[in-house]
Coordinates of C-alpha atoms in Angstrom, one line a residue:
X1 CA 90.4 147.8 108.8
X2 CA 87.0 149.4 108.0
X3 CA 83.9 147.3 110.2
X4 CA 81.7 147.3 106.7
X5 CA 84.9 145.8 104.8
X6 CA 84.7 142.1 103.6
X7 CA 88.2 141.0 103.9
X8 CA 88.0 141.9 107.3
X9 CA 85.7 139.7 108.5
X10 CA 88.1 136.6 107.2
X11 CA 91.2 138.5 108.9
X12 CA 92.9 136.1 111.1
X13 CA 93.0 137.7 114.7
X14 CA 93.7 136.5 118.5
X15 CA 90.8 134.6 120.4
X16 CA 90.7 133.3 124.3
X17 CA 89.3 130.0 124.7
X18 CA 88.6 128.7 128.5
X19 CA 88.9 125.7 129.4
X20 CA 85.9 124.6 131.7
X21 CA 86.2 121.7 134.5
X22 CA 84.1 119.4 131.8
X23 CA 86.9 119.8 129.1
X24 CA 88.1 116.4 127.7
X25 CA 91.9 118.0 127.3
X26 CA 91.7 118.4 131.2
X27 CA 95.1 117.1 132.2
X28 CA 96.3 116.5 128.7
X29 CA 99.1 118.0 126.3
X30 CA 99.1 121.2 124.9
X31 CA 100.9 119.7 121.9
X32 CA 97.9 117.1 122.1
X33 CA 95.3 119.4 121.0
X34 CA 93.1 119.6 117.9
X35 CA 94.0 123.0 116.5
X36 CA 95.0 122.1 112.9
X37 CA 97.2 124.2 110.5
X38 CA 95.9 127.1 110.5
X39 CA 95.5 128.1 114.3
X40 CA 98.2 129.1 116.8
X41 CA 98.4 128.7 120.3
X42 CA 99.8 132.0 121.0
X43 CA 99.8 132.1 124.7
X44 CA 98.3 130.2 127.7
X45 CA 97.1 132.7 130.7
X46 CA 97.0 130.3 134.6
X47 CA 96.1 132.4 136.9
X48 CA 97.5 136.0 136.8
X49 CA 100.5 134.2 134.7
X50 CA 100.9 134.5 130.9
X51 CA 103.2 132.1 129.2
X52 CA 103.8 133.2 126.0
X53 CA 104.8 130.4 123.5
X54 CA 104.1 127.2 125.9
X55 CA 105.6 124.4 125.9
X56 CA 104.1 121.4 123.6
X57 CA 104.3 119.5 127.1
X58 CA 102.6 121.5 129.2
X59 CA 99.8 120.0 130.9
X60 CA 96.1 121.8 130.4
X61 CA 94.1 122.5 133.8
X62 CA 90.7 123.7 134.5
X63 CA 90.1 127.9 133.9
X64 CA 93.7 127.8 131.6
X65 CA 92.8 130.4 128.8
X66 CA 94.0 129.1 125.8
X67 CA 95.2 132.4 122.9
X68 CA 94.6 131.0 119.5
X69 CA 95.6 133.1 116.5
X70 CA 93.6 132.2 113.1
X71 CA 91.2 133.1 110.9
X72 CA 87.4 133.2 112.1
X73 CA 86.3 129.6 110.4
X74 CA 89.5 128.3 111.9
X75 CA 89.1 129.8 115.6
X76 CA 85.1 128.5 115.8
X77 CA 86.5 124.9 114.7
X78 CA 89.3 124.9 117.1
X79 CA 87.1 126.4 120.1
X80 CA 84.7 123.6 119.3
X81 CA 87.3 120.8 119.9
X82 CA 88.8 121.8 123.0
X83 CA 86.3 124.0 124.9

């Protein structure tokens, strides 16, 4: 994809969110979060661990990086709710 092209600014791509110790999903659900249709929880990094595809049960900690897949609008909106 060409940088000046329009289309790819709306391309969906891979974004690391991090929870911080003030997160409300601190000790909560993975399948509990507000991500919506259109974003996918990819992978979830703990430590020097990457689980790719976790569980719906897993429980969130402080420093997990979430990887969300979606499009731009989508990512900002679903950073906003969990971060």
């Amino acid at each position: 994809l060409l940088e000046d092209d329009p289309a790819a600014s709306d391309a969906a791509r891979l974004h690391s969110v991090v929870l911080t110790p003030k997160s409300p999903w601190l000790g909560r659900r993975i399948g509990e979060l507000p991500l919506g249709d259109d974003v996918a929880l990819t992978a979830l990094v703990r430590g020097e661990r990457r689980h790719i595809g976790p569980a719906p049960d897993t429980i969130l900690e402080a420093a997990d990086v979430l990887v969300l897949f979606g499009g731009p609008r989508d990512l900002e909106r679903a950073e906003a709710a969990i971060a």
